[in-house]
Coordinates of C-alpha atoms and ligand atoms in Angstrom, one line a residue:
Chain A
M1 CA 76.4 76.9 390.7
P2 CA 74.0 76.2 387.9
I3 CA 75.7 74.7 384.9
S4 CA 74.9 77.7 382.7
D5 CA 77.1 79.9 385.0
W6 CA 79.9 77.4 384.7
F7 CA 79.7 77.6 381.0
K8 CA 79.8 81.4 381.1
A9 CA 82.9 81.3 383.3
R10 CA 84.5 78.8 381.0
E11 CA 83.8 81.0 378.0
Q12 CA 86.3 83.5 379.3
R13 CA 89.0 80.9 378.6
R14 CA 90.8 81.4 375.3
Y15 CA 90.3 79.1 372.4
T16 CA 93.1 76.6 371.9
A17 CA 93.7 74.7 368.7
P18 CA 91.2 71.8 368.7
T19 CA 94.0 69.2 368.1
T20 CA 94.3 68.7 371.8
T21 CA 91.9 66.7 373.8
V22 CA 89.2 68.5 375.8
S23 CA 90.8 70.2 378.7
V24 CA 89.1 68.5 381.5
A25 CA 92.2 68.6 383.7
D26 CA 92.1 72.3 384.4
V27 CA 88.8 72.3 386.1
P28 CA 89.1 71.1 389.7
D29 CA 86.9 68.0 390.3
G30 CA 85.7 69.7 393.4
V31 CA 83.4 72.2 391.6
W32 CA 79.8 71.4 392.2
V33 CA 77.2 72.1 389.4
R34 CA 73.5 71.5 389.2
C35 CA 72.3 69.4 386.3
E36 CA 69.6 71.3 384.2
G37 CA 67.9 68.0 383.5
C38 CA 67.4 66.3 386.9
K39 CA 68.5 69.3 389.1
R40 CA 70.9 67.0 391.0
T41 CA 74.2 68.4 392.2
L42 CA 77.1 66.8 390.4
Y43 CA 80.9 66.9 390.6
M44 CA 82.1 68.8 387.5
G45 CA 84.8 66.3 387.1
D46 CA 82.3 63.4 386.9
L47 CA 80.2 65.4 384.4
E48 CA 83.2 66.1 382.2
R49 CA 84.4 62.5 382.3
S50 CA 81.0 61.5 380.9
E51 CA 81.3 64.0 378.1
M52 CA 79.0 66.5 379.7
V53 CA 76.2 63.9 379.8
C54 CA 74.6 63.8 383.2
P55 CA 75.6 60.4 384.7
S56 CA 72.3 60.4 386.6
C57 CA 69.6 61.5 384.1
G58 CA 71.4 61.3 380.7
K59 CA 70.8 65.0 380.0
H60 CA 73.1 66.1 377.2
H61 CA 74.6 69.5 378.1
D62 CA 75.7 71.7 375.2
I63 CA 79.4 71.6 374.4
T64 CA 81.6 73.9 372.3
A65 CA 83.0 73.1 368.9
P66 CA 86.6 72.5 370.2
E67 CA 85.2 70.2 372.8
R68 CA 83.1 68.3 370.2
L69 CA 86.2 67.9 368.0
A70 CA 88.2 66.6 370.9
L71 CA 85.5 64.0 371.7
L72 CA 85.0 62.8 368.2
I73 CA 88.2 62.7 366.3
D74 CA 91.3 60.6 366.7
E75 CA 93.8 62.6 368.7
G76 CA 96.2 64.7 366.8
T77 CA 94.5 64.2 363.4
F78 CA 92.7 67.5 363.0
A79 CA 94.0 70.0 360.5
E80 CA 91.8 73.1 360.4
M81 CA 90.7 74.7 357.1
D82 CA 89.7 78.2 356.3
A83 CA 90.5 79.4 359.8
D84 CA 90.8 83.0 358.6
L85 CA 87.3 83.3 357.2
S86 CA 84.9 85.5 359.2
S87 CA 81.9 87.7 358.8
G88 CA 81.9 91.1 357.2
D89 CA 78.9 93.4 357.7
P90 CA 77.6 93.6 354.1
L91 CA 74.3 95.3 355.0
D92 CA 75.9 97.7 357.5
F93 CA 73.3 96.4 359.9
T94 CA 73.1 98.7 362.9
S95 CA 69.5 98.3 364.1
G96 CA 69.3 96.8 367.5
K97 CA 72.8 95.6 368.6
A98 CA 75.2 96.6 365.8
Y99 CA 76.1 93.4 363.9
A100 CA 79.8 94.3 363.5
D101 CA 80.0 94.6 367.3
Q102 CA 78.2 91.4 367.8
V103 CA 80.7 89.5 365.7
V104 CA 83.7 91.0 367.6
A105 CA 82.0 90.2 370.9
A106 CA 81.4 86.6 369.8
Q107 CA 84.9 86.2 368.6
E108 CA 86.3 87.5 371.9
R109 CA 83.9 85.4 374.0
T110 CA 84.5 82.1 372.1
G111 CA 88.0 82.6 370.7
L112 CA 86.6 81.4 367.4
P113 CA 86.7 83.5 364.2
E114 CA 83.3 82.2 363.1
A115 CA 80.4 80.0 364.2
I116 CA 81.8 76.8 362.5
V117 CA 85.2 75.1 362.7
T118 CA 86.0 72.9 359.6
G119 CA 89.0 70.7 358.8
T120 CA 90.3 67.3 357.9
A121 CA 90.6 64.5 360.6
S122 CA 90.2 60.9 361.3
I123 CA 87.4 59.2 363.2
G124 CA 88.1 55.6 364.3
G125 CA 90.8 55.5 361.6
H126 CA 88.5 56.7 358.8
R127 CA 89.8 59.8 357.0
V128 CA 87.0 62.5 356.9
V129 CA 86.3 66.1 356.3
I130 CA 84.5 67.5 359.4
G131 CA 82.6 70.6 360.3
V132 CA 81.4 71.5 363.8
M133 CA 79.1 74.5 364.5
D134 CA 79.4 76.4 367.8
F135 CA 76.1 77.8 369.1
R136 CA 77.8 80.3 371.4
F137 CA 78.8 82.3 368.3
I138 CA 75.6 84.4 367.5
G139 CA 73.5 81.2 367.8
A140 CA 75.7 79.6 365.1
S141 CA 73.5 81.4 362.6
M142 CA 74.5 80.9 358.9
G143 CA 75.8 84.0 357.4
S144 CA 78.1 84.3 354.4
A145 CA 81.3 83.2 356.1
V146 CA 79.6 80.1 357.7
G147 CA 78.0 79.2 354.4
E148 CA 81.3 79.6 352.6
K149 CA 83.1 77.4 355.1
I150 CA 80.4 74.7 354.8
A151 CA 80.4 74.8 351.0
R152 CA 84.2 74.5 351.0
A153 CA 84.1 71.6 353.4
F154 CA 81.7 69.8 351.0
E155 CA 84.0 70.6 348.1
M156 CA 87.1 69.4 350.0
A157 CA 85.3 66.1 350.7
A158 CA 84.5 65.9 347.0
T159 CA 88.1 66.6 346.0
L160 CA 89.7 64.2 348.6
R161 CA 86.8 61.7 348.2
H162 CA 86.7 61.5 352.0
P163 CA 83.3 61.2 353.7
L164 CA 82.0 64.4 355.2
V165 CA 80.7 64.7 358.8
M166 CA 78.8 67.7 359.8
V167 CA 77.9 68.4 363.5
T168 CA 75.2 71.0 363.4
A169 CA 73.8 73.4 366.0
S170 CA 72.2 76.6 364.8
G171 CA 69.4 79.0 365.3
G172 CA 69.1 79.3 361.5
A173 CA 69.8 82.1 359.1
R174 CA 71.8 85.1 360.2
M175 CA 69.2 87.9 359.5
Q176 CA 71.8 90.6 359.9
E177 CA 73.1 89.6 356.5
G178 CA 69.7 89.7 354.8
M179 CA 69.3 87.8 351.5
L180 CA 73.0 86.9 351.4
S181 CA 72.2 84.8 354.5
L182 CA 69.1 83.2 353.0
M183 CA 71.0 82.3 349.9
Q184 CA 73.6 80.3 351.9
M185 CA 70.8 77.7 352.3
A186 CA 70.8 77.3 348.5
K187 CA 74.6 77.4 348.3
T188 CA 75.2 74.7 351.0
S189 CA 72.4 72.5 349.6
A190 CA 73.9 72.7 346.1
A191 CA 77.2 71.7 347.6
A192 CA 75.6 68.8 349.4
A193 CA 73.7 67.7 346.3
R194 CA 76.9 67.8 344.2
L195 CA 78.7 65.7 346.7
A196 CA 75.9 63.1 346.7
E197 CA 76.1 63.0 342.9
M198 CA 79.8 62.2 343.2
R199 CA 78.9 59.3 345.5
V200 CA 80.9 60.6 348.5
P201 CA 79.1 59.8 351.8
Y202 CA 77.8 62.5 354.1
V203 CA 76.8 61.9 357.7
A204 CA 75.1 64.6 359.7
V205 CA 75.0 64.8 363.5
L206 CA 72.2 67.2 364.6
T207 CA 72.8 68.6 368.1
N208 CA 70.9 70.9 370.3
P209 CA 69.5 73.1 368.8
T210 CA 69.4 72.8 365.0
M211 CA 66.7 75.0 363.6
G212 CA 65.5 77.1 360.7
G213 CA 67.6 77.6 357.6
V214 CA 70.2 75.1 358.7
T215 CA 67.7 72.2 359.2
A216 CA 66.0 73.2 356.0
S217 CA 69.2 73.0 354.0
F218 CA 72.5 71.0 354.2
A219 CA 71.9 69.6 357.7
T220 CA 69.1 67.2 356.6
L221 CA 70.5 66.4 353.1
A222 CA 72.9 63.8 354.6
D223 CA 73.0 60.1 353.7
V224 CA 72.7 59.2 357.4
I225 CA 71.2 61.6 359.9
I226 CA 72.1 61.0 363.6
A227 CA 70.8 63.2 366.4
E228 CA 71.8 63.6 370.0
P229 CA 69.2 62.7 372.7
G230 CA 66.9 65.6 373.6
A231 CA 68.2 67.9 370.9
L232 CA 65.7 70.5 369.7
I233 CA 65.4 70.1 365.9
G234 CA 63.0 71.8 363.6
F235 CA 62.2 74.5 361.1
A236 CA 60.1 77.1 362.9
G237 CA 61.0 78.0 366.4
P238 CA 58.7 76.6 369.1
R239 CA 57.5 80.1 370.2
L240 CA 56.5 81.0 366.6
V241 CA 54.6 77.7 366.3
E242 CA 52.8 78.3 369.6
Q243 CA 51.9 81.9 368.6
T244 CA 50.6 80.7 365.2
I245 CA 48.4 77.9 366.3
R246 CA 47.5 79.4 369.6
K247 CA 47.7 76.1 371.4
S248 CA 50.3 74.8 373.8
L249 CA 52.8 72.5 372.2
P250 CA 52.8 68.7 372.8
K251 CA 55.4 67.3 375.1
G252 CA 58.6 66.3 373.3
F253 CA 57.7 68.5 370.3
Q254 CA 60.7 69.0 367.9
T255 CA 63.0 66.7 370.0
A256 CA 65.4 64.2 368.4
E257 CA 63.1 61.5 369.8
A258 CA 60.0 62.9 368.1
L259 CA 61.9 63.2 364.8
L260 CA 63.0 59.6 365.1
E261 CA 59.4 58.6 365.7
H262 CA 58.2 60.5 362.7
G263 CA 60.8 58.9 360.4
M264 CA 62.8 62.1 359.8
I265 CA 66.2 60.9 361.1
D266 CA 68.0 57.6 361.3
M267 CA 69.0 57.3 364.9
V268 CA 69.4 59.0 368.3
V269 CA 72.8 58.3 369.7
D270 CA 74.2 58.9 373.1
R271 CA 77.1 61.3 373.0
R272 CA 79.3 58.7 374.8
E273 CA 78.7 56.3 371.8
L274 CA 78.8 58.9 369.0
A275 CA 82.4 58.5 367.9
S276 CA 82.1 54.7 367.8
T277 CA 78.8 54.9 366.0
L278 CA 80.2 57.3 363.4
A279 CA 83.2 54.9 362.9
L280 CA 80.8 52.0 362.4
V281 CA 78.6 53.9 359.9
L282 CA 81.7 55.2 358.0
G283 CA 82.9 51.7 357.7
Y284 CA 79.8 50.9 355.5
L285 CA 79.8 54.1 353.6
Q286 CA 82.8 54.1 351.4
P287 CA 83.0 56.6 348.5
G288 CA 81.6 55.0 345.4
D289 CA 83.1 55.0 341.9
E290 CA 83.6 58.5 340.4
Chain B
M1 CA 46.9 101.1 352.4
E2 CA 47.8 103.5 355.2
F3 CA 50.3 105.6 353.3
E4 CA 47.8 106.1 350.5
R5 CA 45.2 107.8 352.8
P6 CA 45.9 111.5 351.8
L7 CA 45.5 110.5 348.2
A8 CA 42.3 108.6 348.8
E9 CA 40.8 111.6 350.5
L10 CA 41.5 113.8 347.6
E11 CA 40.2 111.2 345.2
D12 CA 36.9 111.0 347.1
K13 CA 36.6 114.7 347.0
L14 CA 37.1 114.7 343.2
A15 CA 34.6 112.0 342.8
S16 CA 31.9 114.0 344.7
L17 CA 32.7 117.2 342.7
K18 CA 32.3 115.2 339.4
R19 CA 28.8 114.2 340.4
V20 CA 27.7 117.9 340.5
D21 CA 26.0 119.3 337.4
L22 CA 28.5 121.7 336.0
T23 CA 26.2 123.7 333.7
D24 CA 25.1 125.9 336.6
Q25 CA 28.5 126.2 338.2
P26 CA 31.2 126.9 335.7
E27 CA 33.7 127.8 338.4
L28 CA 33.7 124.2 339.6
A29 CA 35.3 123.0 336.4
A30 CA 38.4 125.0 337.2
E31 CA 38.4 123.5 340.8
I32 CA 38.1 120.0 339.4
A33 CA 41.0 120.6 337.0
E34 CA 43.1 122.0 339.8
L35 CA 42.3 119.0 342.0
E36 CA 43.2 116.6 339.3
A37 CA 46.5 118.2 338.9
E38 CA 47.1 118.1 342.6
I39 CA 46.2 114.4 342.7
G40 CA 48.7 113.8 339.9
R41 CA 51.5 115.5 341.8
I42 CA 50.7 113.6 345.0
R43 CA 50.6 110.3 343.1
E44 CA 54.0 111.0 341.6
T45 CA 55.7 111.9 344.9
L46 CA 53.9 109.2 346.8
Y47 CA 54.8 106.3 344.6
T48 CA 58.3 107.3 343.3
G49 CA 59.8 107.6 346.7
L50 CA 58.3 104.4 348.2
T51 CA 59.9 103.2 351.4
P52 CA 60.8 99.4 351.6
W53 CA 57.9 99.0 354.1
E54 CA 55.5 100.6 351.7
R55 CA 56.7 98.3 349.0
V56 CA 56.1 95.3 351.3
Q57 CA 52.5 96.5 351.8
I58 CA 52.0 96.8 348.0
A59 CA 53.5 93.3 347.6
R60 CA 50.8 92.1 350.0
H61 CA 47.9 94.0 348.4
P62 CA 44.9 91.7 348.1
E63 CA 44.2 92.8 344.6
R64 CA 47.8 92.2 343.4
P65 CA 48.0 89.8 340.4
K66 CA 48.7 86.3 341.7
T67 CA 50.2 83.1 340.4
D68 CA 46.7 82.1 339.1
D69 CA 46.4 85.3 337.1
Y70 CA 49.8 84.7 335.4
L71 CA 48.8 81.1 334.7
A72 CA 45.5 82.1 333.1
S73 CA 46.9 85.0 331.0
L74 CA 50.4 83.8 330.0
F75 CA 50.0 80.0 329.6
T76 CA 47.9 77.8 327.3
D77 CA 47.2 74.1 327.7
V78 CA 47.8 74.2 331.4
V79 CA 47.9 70.8 333.1
E80 CA 47.8 70.9 336.9
L81 CA 49.4 68.0 338.8
H82 CA 48.4 67.1 342.3
G83 CA 49.9 65.4 345.3
D84 CA 53.2 64.5 346.8
R85 CA 52.6 60.7 346.6
L86 CA 53.3 60.5 350.3
F87 CA 50.6 62.1 352.3
G88 CA 48.4 64.7 350.5
D89 CA 48.0 67.5 348.1
D90 CA 48.8 71.1 349.1
E91 CA 46.7 73.7 347.4
A92 CA 49.2 76.4 348.5
M93 CA 51.6 75.2 345.8
F94 CA 50.8 75.0 342.1
A95 CA 52.6 72.4 340.2
G96 CA 52.0 71.5 336.6
F97 CA 52.8 72.1 332.9
G98 CA 52.0 75.0 330.6
T99 CA 52.8 76.5 327.3
L100 CA 54.3 79.9 327.3
R101 CA 54.3 81.6 323.9
G102 CA 54.8 78.3 322.2
R103 CA 57.3 76.9 324.7
R104 CA 56.4 73.9 326.9
V105 CA 57.5 74.4 330.4
A106 CA 57.0 73.1 334.0
V107 CA 55.4 75.6 336.3
L108 CA 55.6 76.0 340.1
G109 CA 54.0 78.7 342.1
H110 CA 52.9 79.7 345.5
R111 CA 49.2 80.2 345.4
K112 CA 47.3 82.8 347.4
G113 CA 43.6 82.9 347.1
K114 CA 41.3 85.6 345.7
N115 CA 38.8 85.3 348.5
T116 CA 38.5 84.0 352.0
H117 CA 37.2 80.6 350.8
E118 CA 40.2 80.1 348.5
N119 CA 42.6 81.5 351.0
V120 CA 41.5 79.0 353.7
R121 CA 41.9 76.1 351.2
R122 CA 45.3 77.4 350.2
N123 CA 46.4 78.4 353.7
F124 CA 47.0 82.0 352.5
G125 CA 49.8 80.8 350.3
S126 CA 51.9 79.2 353.1
S127 CA 52.9 75.7 352.1
H128 CA 52.9 72.6 354.1
P129 CA 55.6 69.9 353.6
E130 CA 53.4 68.3 350.9
G131 CA 53.6 71.4 348.8
F132 CA 57.3 71.4 348.8
R133 CA 57.4 67.6 348.1
K134 CA 55.0 68.1 345.2
A135 CA 57.3 70.8 343.9
E136 CA 60.4 68.6 344.2
R137 CA 58.5 65.8 342.3
L138 CA 57.9 68.3 339.5
M139 CA 61.5 69.4 339.5
H140 CA 62.6 65.8 338.9
L141 CA 60.0 65.3 336.2
A142 CA 61.1 68.5 334.4
D143 CA 64.7 67.3 334.6
R144 CA 63.9 63.9 333.2
F145 CA 61.8 65.2 330.3
G146 CA 63.8 68.3 329.5
L147 CA 61.2 70.9 330.4
P148 CA 62.4 74.3 331.5
I149 CA 61.1 75.3 334.9
V150 CA 59.3 78.6 335.5
T151 CA 58.4 79.5 339.1
F152 CA 56.3 82.3 340.7
L153 CA 57.1 83.4 344.2
D154 CA 54.4 84.8 346.4
T155 CA 54.4 83.5 349.9
A156 CA 54.8 84.9 353.4
G157 CA 56.7 81.8 354.2
A158 CA 56.4 78.1 354.9
Y159 CA 53.6 77.3 357.4
P160 CA 54.9 77.0 361.0
G161 CA 52.4 74.4 362.4
I162 CA 52.8 71.4 364.7
E163 CA 51.9 68.9 362.0
D164 CA 54.2 70.6 359.5
E165 CA 57.1 70.2 361.9
D166 CA 56.1 66.5 362.5
R167 CA 55.9 65.8 358.8
G168 CA 59.4 67.4 358.2
Q169 CA 58.8 70.9 356.9
A170 CA 62.6 71.5 357.0
L171 CA 63.4 68.3 355.1
A172 CA 60.8 69.1 352.5
I173 CA 62.4 72.5 351.8
A174 CA 65.9 71.1 351.8
G175 CA 64.8 68.5 349.3
C176 CA 63.7 71.2 346.9
L177 CA 66.9 73.1 347.4
A178 CA 69.0 70.1 346.5
A179 CA 66.8 69.2 343.5
L180 CA 66.6 72.7 342.1
S181 CA 70.4 73.1 342.3
R182 CA 71.0 70.0 340.1
V183 CA 68.2 70.0 337.5
R184 CA 69.6 69.9 334.0
V185 CA 67.1 72.3 332.6
P186 CA 66.8 76.1 332.6
V187 CA 65.2 77.5 335.8
V188 CA 63.7 81.0 335.7
V189 CA 62.3 82.5 338.9
T190 CA 59.8 85.4 338.9
A191 CA 59.2 87.2 342.2
I192 CA 55.7 88.6 341.8
G193 CA 54.7 89.5 345.4
E194 CA 56.0 88.2 348.7
G195 CA 59.3 86.3 349.0
G196 CA 59.2 85.0 352.5
S197 CA 62.3 83.2 353.7
G198 CA 62.8 79.4 353.2
G199 CA 59.3 78.8 351.9
A200 CA 60.1 81.2 349.0
L201 CA 63.6 79.9 348.5
A202 CA 62.4 76.4 348.0
I203 CA 61.3 77.4 344.5
G204 CA 63.2 80.7 344.5
F205 CA 66.6 80.4 342.9
G206 CA 67.8 79.3 339.5
D207 CA 69.5 80.6 336.4
R208 CA 67.6 83.9 336.3
L209 CA 65.7 85.9 338.9
I210 CA 63.2 88.4 337.6
M211 CA 61.5 90.6 340.2
L212 CA 58.6 92.9 340.0
E213 CA 59.5 96.4 341.2
N214 CA 57.5 96.1 344.4
A215 CA 58.0 92.4 345.1
Y216 CA 60.2 91.7 348.1
Y217 CA 62.4 88.8 349.0
S218 CA 63.7 88.5 352.5
V219 CA 65.5 86.2 355.0
I220 CA 62.8 86.9 357.6
S221 CA 59.5 88.8 357.7
P222 CA 59.9 92.5 358.7
E223 CA 57.5 91.9 361.6
M224 CA 59.6 89.0 363.0
C225 CA 62.8 90.8 362.5
A226 CA 61.4 93.8 364.4
T227 CA 60.2 91.4 367.2
I228 CA 63.7 90.0 367.5
L229 CA 65.5 93.4 367.4
H230 CA 63.1 95.6 369.4
K231 CA 60.6 93.1 370.9
D232 CA 58.0 95.1 368.9
A233 CA 56.4 93.9 365.6
R234 CA 55.1 97.4 365.0
R235 CA 58.6 98.5 364.1
A236 CA 58.5 96.4 360.9
N237 CA 58.9 99.7 359.1
E238 CA 62.5 100.1 360.3
A239 CA 63.3 96.4 360.1
S240 CA 62.3 96.3 356.4
A241 CA 64.7 99.1 355.6
C242 CA 67.6 97.2 357.4
L243 CA 67.0 93.9 355.7
Q244 CA 67.5 95.2 352.1
L245 CA 64.7 93.2 350.8
T246 CA 63.4 95.2 347.8
A247 CA 63.9 94.3 344.1
A248 CA 66.3 97.2 343.7
D249 CA 68.4 95.9 346.7
L250 CA 68.6 92.5 345.2
L251 CA 69.5 93.8 341.7
R252 CA 72.2 96.0 343.2
R253 CA 73.7 92.9 345.0
G254 CA 73.6 90.9 341.8
L255 CA 71.0 88.4 343.3
A256 CA 68.3 89.5 340.9
D257 CA 68.9 89.8 337.2
E258 CA 66.1 92.1 336.2
V259 CA 63.5 94.3 337.7
V260 CA 60.2 94.7 335.9
P261 CA 58.7 98.1 336.5
E262 CA 55.1 98.4 337.9
P263 CA 52.6 101.2 337.1
L264 CA 52.4 104.0 339.6
G265 CA 50.6 102.7 342.7
G266 CA 51.5 99.1 342.1
A267 CA 50.8 96.0 339.9
H268 CA 47.1 95.9 341.1
T269 CA 46.4 99.2 339.3
D270 CA 47.0 97.6 335.9
P271 CA 47.3 93.8 336.1
P272 CA 47.1 93.0 332.3
A273 CA 50.1 95.3 331.6
V274 CA 52.2 93.8 334.4
I275 CA 51.4 90.3 333.5
E276 CA 52.4 91.0 329.8
A277 CA 55.6 92.6 331.0
I278 CA 56.4 89.5 333.1
G279 CA 55.6 87.3 330.1
D280 CA 58.1 89.3 328.0
A281 CA 60.8 89.0 330.6
L282 CA 60.2 85.3 331.1
D283 CA 60.3 84.7 327.3
A284 CA 63.5 86.6 326.9
A285 CA 65.1 84.7 329.8
L286 CA 64.1 81.4 328.4
V287 CA 65.4 82.3 325.0
S288 CA 68.8 83.4 326.5
L289 CA 69.1 80.0 328.3
A290 CA 67.8 77.8 325.5
G291 CA 71.1 77.2 323.7
I292 CA 73.1 76.2 326.8
S293 CA 73.9 72.5 327.2
R294 CA 72.4 70.6 330.2
E295 CA 75.8 70.1 331.8
A296 CA 76.8 73.8 331.4
L297 CA 73.5 74.9 333.0
V298 CA 74.2 73.0 336.1
V299 CA 77.8 74.2 336.3
A300 CA 76.8 77.8 335.8
R301 CA 74.0 77.5 338.4
Y302 CA 76.4 76.1 340.9
E303 CA 79.0 78.8 340.3
R304 CA 76.2 81.4 340.5
L305 CA 75.3 80.1 344.0
R306 CA 78.9 79.7 345.1
A307 CA 79.7 83.4 344.4
I308 CA 77.0 84.6 346.8
G309 CA 78.3 85.9 350.1
E310 CA 80.5 88.6 351.5
F311 CA 83.0 87.8 354.1
T312 CA 86.6 88.6 355.2
G313 CA 89.6 86.3 354.6
E314 CA 90.4 84.0 351.8
Ligands
ZN401 ZN1 70.8 65.1 385.3

């Protein structure tokens, strides 16, 4: 089956607390999937053992927030924060698919209350505050609840004087919350700027895709910006750019590699080396004097 | 504008009647008076019950007073600054100094043009990364030298081009958001026309938000919202109602502090009066912020932002 179908099937499984390691064991090794990068057929077991990176072409397949946490943090160190925060429907937005229904459907599908999981944890022995966005939840768009959880994560990092690590993936603002959503860009950026003033380090990991209002706010205000190979990162969506300029887009446009070339990010890091790279960077970035 | 067509037809008729010599046809005078009364009634109903989409159209009216008009009428001793010190100068963003009723301030504003030539140079008011980086530069200058910041919002949004992405459009906007949130001087924002998404927000929040009655401020353009929801940009009318993007909507939510009324028909029907009213509102806002310490301003601005959002749970 194509890997996207496998993901769909997996979404049916309930969310378990992300303190446990990724549940690779409950998928039989014998399941065959097709890599969306090289179209080769792979053993699911092999793919999961390589952290959902194709052993053959290096394509980084999207992973969920609980899976990301399991890959990054020292086992058993995660304590979730603000797990009860989720979206209201402040605008009573019923045009198209009713927003309230979309939220419930996303919660049921992902087992997550919102599009970001935040908490405290350790990475390679370094105490951190961490946030991980989950694209399956309404494109991990930033509404009031997401913005609030992010702002609180920045504030917790400031209080604890622990570095903050944000792993982003998002389509941008959550338009169903109107201006309340747009203002989350200002709110999260203010929290990031405040943390920087307090000399507490902030490292961002931009994963596929990180777009719009998230890229244009807290995600790129980090002291060190890491991106995953092949991740789509930008402000305007590629379709909008194409329609505006009425030309086809250059190859590799808005990829992590293009951003690296243009000097917009610090490094592109293979997922299988991400935890060790983060630990290395965090070793240099200790919180400064208050 | 489309919704004004019935009114325009009556006004044309009135104009043609007025060209007739009335001495021979006294009965025409009565007809003219009746028509004038009718036009008055139609104006009243047309403009008092404006839909959000009609307000968006008024906000985009080509004759609407623009940042340049406010600069020329409200400020003396204007000094324009150019360039982001990195790549170029973006004419879609004004940055500089000016004196507003005796008070020296830093001024930022999206800049639409008055004609095609100006609009091409200014990219119709849609900034490139250089515009935002110039704005951020001015924010830091204002902070260092204690100049209050006054901004004018009037943009459909940041420009979505290939080169803009390559030169870090998102990072340029984020830089403005971070800087504006921490400047230790008063920040007063005036929404005078279009408030399109991140490109507006980059200079679009502070200690006070003053909005003209028909200005709009939105997370996404009504057309793009309609495209996402219905795959049909022509349903922007519906989308603009859903997005709650009018000045009245923002005031009700506590996002805007004050709405400055416009004359019937919109700001373009009487620019001098509207510009003066904005001048009064700006002056009052700056006076109200003048006594606050630098530290208290930053704390209050942070708390103002932190309070924005509606969600469930604690
Ligand atoms: Zn592959």
